[in-house]
Short mmCIF file of C-alpha atoms in Angstrom, two decimals:
data_model
loop_
_atom_site.label_atom_id
_atom_site.label_comp_id
_atom_site.label_asym_id
_atom_site.label_seq_id
_atom_site.Cartn_x
_atom_site.Cartn_y
_atom_site.Cartn_z
CA UNK A 1 2.06 22.27 0.10
CA UNK A 2 0.34 24.92 -2.07
CA UNK A 3 -1.62 22.16 -4.12
CA UNK A 4 -5.15 21.29 -3.44
CA UNK A 5 -6.19 17.92 -4.05
CA UNK A 6 -9.42 16.23 -5.07
CA UNK A 7 -8.66 12.60 -2.33
CA UNK A 8 -5.95 10.73 -1.37
CA UNK A 9 -4.98 7.49 -2.30
CA UNK A 10 -3.04 5.10 0.35
CA UNK A 11 -1.32 2.06 -0.36
CA UNK A 12 -1.97 -0.12 2.96
CA UNK A 13 1.05 -2.27 4.40
CA UNK A 14 4.27 -0.17 5.36
CA UNK A 15 1.80 2.69 4.59
CA UNK A 16 -1.13 3.15 6.59
CA UNK A 17 -0.12 0.05 8.89
CA UNK A 18 3.20 -1.81 9.86
CA UNK A 19 2.38 -5.60 8.71
CA UNK A 20 6.62 -6.03 7.74
CA UNK A 21 7.26 -8.84 9.98
CA UNK A 22 3.89 -11.05 9.46
CA UNK A 23 4.75 -10.70 5.76
CA UNK A 24 8.57 -11.66 6.53
CA UNK A 25 7.55 -14.32 8.94
CA UNK A 26 5.40 -16.03 6.14
CA UNK A 27 7.24 -15.25 3.46
CA UNK A 28 10.66 -16.50 4.67
CA UNK A 29 8.54 -19.84 5.41
CA UNK A 30 7.35 -20.15 2.16
CA UNK A 31 11.28 -19.13 0.35
CA UNK A 32 13.08 -21.78 2.72
CA UNK A 33 10.55 -24.50 2.05
CA UNK A 34 10.90 -24.21 -1.83
CA UNK A 35 14.82 -23.41 -1.64
CA UNK A 36 14.35 -20.02 -2.56
CA UNK A 37 16.99 -17.62 -2.16
CA UNK A 38 15.29 -15.16 0.73
CA UNK A 39 17.06 -11.87 0.29
CA UNK A 40 16.38 -11.95 -3.17
CA UNK A 41 13.07 -12.66 -2.87
CA UNK A 42 12.26 -9.55 -0.44
CA UNK A 43 14.10 -7.60 -2.18
CA UNK A 44 10.98 -7.34 -5.35
CA UNK A 45 7.86 -8.80 -3.50
CA UNK A 46 7.10 -5.73 -1.30
CA UNK A 47 4.51 -4.06 -2.82
CA UNK A 48 3.58 -6.54 -5.50
CA UNK A 49 0.10 -8.54 -5.62
CA UNK A 50 1.53 -12.49 -3.99
CA UNK A 51 0.49 -14.30 -7.28
CA UNK A 52 2.40 -12.56 -9.10
CA UNK A 53 5.48 -13.10 -6.67
CA UNK A 54 4.80 -16.79 -6.42
CA UNK A 55 4.79 -17.09 -10.30
CA UNK A 56 7.82 -15.64 -10.63
CA UNK A 57 9.79 -17.83 -8.00
CA UNK A 58 7.87 -21.32 -7.64
CA UNK A 59 9.67 -23.62 -8.93
CA UNK A 60 8.50 -25.80 -11.73
CA UNK A 61 5.62 -28.22 -10.77
CA UNK A 62 4.67 -26.11 -8.10
CA UNK A 63 0.65 -24.95 -8.16
CA UNK A 64 0.94 -21.45 -7.98
CA UNK A 65 -2.65 -20.70 -6.96
CA UNK A 66 -2.70 -23.31 -4.51
CA UNK A 67 0.80 -21.97 -2.99
CA UNK A 68 -0.74 -18.62 -2.90
CA UNK A 69 -4.00 -19.65 -0.83
CA UNK A 70 -1.70 -21.40 2.05
CA UNK A 71 0.41 -18.16 2.17
CA UNK A 72 -2.91 -16.32 2.52
CA UNK A 73 -3.65 -17.87 5.15
CA UNK A 74 -0.40 -17.67 6.93
CA UNK A 75 -0.86 -13.98 6.84
CA UNK A 76 -4.17 -14.32 8.07
CA UNK A 77 -3.01 -16.56 10.79
CA UNK A 78 -0.32 -14.05 11.90
CA UNK A 79 -1.61 -9.88 12.65
CA UNK A 80 -0.90 -10.03 16.67
CA UNK A 81 2.23 -7.91 16.23
CA UNK A 82 0.30 -5.79 13.41
CA UNK A 83 -0.25 -1.71 14.65
CA UNK A 84 -0.50 1.90 12.69
CA UNK A 85 2.27 3.66 11.63
CA UNK A 86 2.43 6.48 13.84
CA UNK A 87 -0.63 9.11 13.31
CA UNK A 88 -2.38 7.46 10.40
CA UNK A 89 -5.62 6.25 12.52
CA UNK A 90 -6.26 10.02 13.23
CA UNK A 91 -4.77 11.27 10.35
CA UNK A 92 -7.58 9.35 8.15
CA UNK A 93 -10.18 10.03 10.12
CA UNK A 94 -10.08 13.76 9.55
CA UNK A 95 -10.44 12.69 5.88
CA UNK A 96 -14.29 13.69 4.73
CA UNK A 97 -14.62 9.87 3.70
CA UNK A 98 -16.00 10.47 0.00
CA UNK A 99 -12.29 12.05 -0.56
CA UNK A 100 -9.91 9.02 0.68
CA UNK A 101 -9.26 5.26 -0.44
CA UNK A 102 -7.47 2.24 0.30
CA UNK A 103 -5.42 0.89 -2.88
CA UNK A 104 -3.26 -2.57 -1.92
CA UNK A 105 -1.59 -5.05 -3.22
CA UNK A 106 -3.31 -7.59 -0.83
CA UNK A 107 -6.35 -9.92 -1.07
CA UNK A 108 -9.42 -7.95 0.60
CA UNK A 109 -9.34 -10.87 3.08
CA UNK A 110 -5.97 -10.02 4.24
CA UNK A 111 -6.45 -6.28 4.38
CA UNK A 112 -9.29 -6.38 6.04
CA UNK A 113 -7.87 -8.59 9.09
CA UNK A 114 -4.86 -6.46 8.67
CA UNK A 115 -6.57 -3.24 9.32
CA UNK A 116 -8.47 -4.47 11.84
CA UNK A 117 -5.51 -5.96 14.09
CA UNK A 118 -4.01 -2.18 13.60
CA UNK A 119 -7.43 -0.79 14.69
CA UNK A 120 -8.28 1.01 11.68
CA UNK A 121 -11.73 1.32 10.35
CA UNK A 122 -11.90 0.38 6.06
CA UNK A 123 -12.74 3.39 3.99
CA UNK A 124 -15.66 3.03 1.93
CA UNK A 125 -13.36 2.55 -1.06
CA UNK A 126 -10.82 0.26 -0.98
CA UNK A 127 -9.42 -1.30 -3.83
CA UNK A 128 -7.22 -4.58 -3.36
CA UNK A 129 -5.60 -7.14 -5.48
CA UNK A 130 -8.58 -8.87 -6.21
CA UNK A 131 -10.42 -5.76 -8.17
CA UNK A 132 -7.66 -5.74 -10.63
CA UNK A 133 -6.19 -8.24 -13.37
CA UNK A 134 -2.72 -5.97 -13.31
CA UNK A 135 -1.13 -5.03 -9.94
CA UNK A 136 1.53 -2.55 -8.76
CA UNK A 137 3.58 -1.24 -10.80
CA UNK A 138 0.54 -0.92 -13.46
CA UNK A 139 -1.22 2.16 -12.33
CA UNK A 140 -4.51 0.17 -12.83
CA UNK A 141 -5.25 -0.05 -9.32
CA UNK A 142 -5.18 3.84 -8.52
CA UNK A 143 -6.94 4.66 -11.77
CA UNK A 144 -9.57 2.60 -10.21
CA UNK A 145 -9.65 3.86 -7.04
CA UNK A 146 -10.34 7.94 -8.22
CA UNK A 147 -12.66 6.55 -10.83
CA UNK A 148 -14.81 5.18 -7.77
CA UNK A 149 -14.14 8.20 -6.07
CA UNK A 150 -15.40 10.42 -8.88
CA UNK A 151 -11.90 11.72 -9.40
CA UNK A 152 -9.64 11.87 -11.95
CA UNK A 153 -5.97 10.34 -10.56
CA UNK A 154 -4.07 12.96 -11.85
CA UNK A 155 -5.61 15.26 -8.93
CA UNK A 156 -4.97 12.54 -6.56
CA UNK A 157 -2.00 12.47 -4.02
CA UNK A 158 -0.79 8.67 -3.40
CA UNK A 159 0.81 7.51 -0.36
CA UNK A 160 2.80 5.05 -0.98
CA UNK A 161 6.29 3.22 0.43
CA UNK A 162 7.37 0.64 -1.93
CA UNK A 163 8.82 1.01 -5.53
CA UNK A 164 6.25 -0.92 -7.21
CA UNK A 165 3.33 1.35 -5.76
CA UNK A 166 5.64 4.50 -6.78
CA UNK A 167 5.79 3.77 -10.29
CA UNK A 168 1.94 2.89 -10.32
CA UNK A 169 1.24 5.89 -9.00
CA UNK A 170 3.30 7.91 -11.11
CA UNK A 171 1.99 6.06 -13.60
CA UNK A 172 -1.09 6.90 -13.40
CA UNK A 173 -0.86 10.81 -13.47
CA UNK A 174 -0.66 11.30 -9.50
CA UNK A 175 1.41 13.00 -7.00
CA UNK A 176 3.51 10.91 -4.44
CA UNK A 177 3.90 11.12 -0.87
CA UNK A 178 6.47 8.74 0.74
CA UNK A 179 5.48 7.16 3.73
CA UNK A 180 9.88 5.54 5.43
CA UNK A 181 8.55 4.27 8.85
CA UNK A 182 9.32 0.86 7.81
CA UNK A 183 12.47 1.96 5.44
CA UNK A 184 15.98 0.24 7.00
CA UNK A 185 17.63 2.45 4.35
CA UNK A 186 17.14 6.03 2.74
CA UNK A 187 15.07 5.53 -0.30
CA UNK A 188 16.58 8.37 -3.67
CA UNK A 189 13.05 9.53 -5.15
CA UNK A 190 12.17 12.95 -6.34
CA UNK A 191 9.10 12.81 -4.16
CA UNK A 192 8.54 14.16 -0.62
CA UNK A 193 8.74 11.85 2.00
CA UNK A 194 8.05 11.74 6.01
CA UNK A 195 8.21 9.35 8.44
CA UNK A 196 4.75 9.38 9.50
CA UNK A 197 1.67 11.56 10.18
CA UNK A 198 2.56 12.67 13.40
CA UNK A 199 3.26 16.04 12.04
CA UNK A 200 0.80 16.11 9.74
CA UNK A 201 -2.56 17.78 9.54
CA UNK A 202 -5.20 18.85 6.74
CA UNK A 203 -7.46 21.73 5.77
CA UNK A 204 -10.09 21.25 3.60
CA UNK A 205 -11.30 24.14 0.76
CA UNK A 206 -14.63 25.31 0.57
CA UNK A 207 -15.39 22.83 -3.04
CA UNK A 208 -14.31 19.90 -0.49
CA UNK A 209 -10.51 19.88 -2.09
CA UNK A 210 -7.61 18.69 0.54
CA UNK A 211 -4.53 20.64 1.16
CA UNK A 212 -1.84 19.35 3.33
CA UNK A 213 -0.10 20.98 5.92
CA UNK A 214 3.14 19.50 7.51
CA UNK A 215 6.90 19.79 7.01
CA UNK A 216 7.05 17.40 4.64
CA UNK A 217 6.03 18.01 0.92
CA UNK A 218 6.43 16.58 -2.64
CA UNK A 219 9.73 17.99 -4.58
CA UNK A 220 9.44 19.53 -7.62
#
């Protein structure tokens, strides 16, 4: 990769950590309790704020906020098998603290619990579902994270795994690298892909910008 970046913006679930089994258990229980088609729900819930998915699928008469709070607690209580994506902890530890952020559709309370379970320390800047009115695929979260880092989103590389997050990054004007560690099928994308962080390293220029070294590079 020849382009230098002002900062890296990382999605969390499926990108830095693997919390997919926990999420599937919680959402499957919720869907079955309300008679919702599980495969249909699973096809669209990844990378999207939970409250928005609940509003979309909840049957009439159900209180979305109450359902969200119950689901959130179920996910917080179920993190025993949450783990880092291979190499993620070492990769972000090599980054200057002021040059990266986490941008997640999870609420902050859940994000912090999952990161601890995976043995990762939250960065100084973390934008969560609590910080924006419009979640992914809207670009608001990535724009806010870039602003908090004092850079332009167009000068950032976004690390994502889900279509909603990729769309949000594109709308923000950022480059994208897709992490495929939790994918069960090939994703058709114009962006670079890498399974994990094991083969990637970072070089820092004199001006503090970041250059990604490794076998995976964004495609033109």
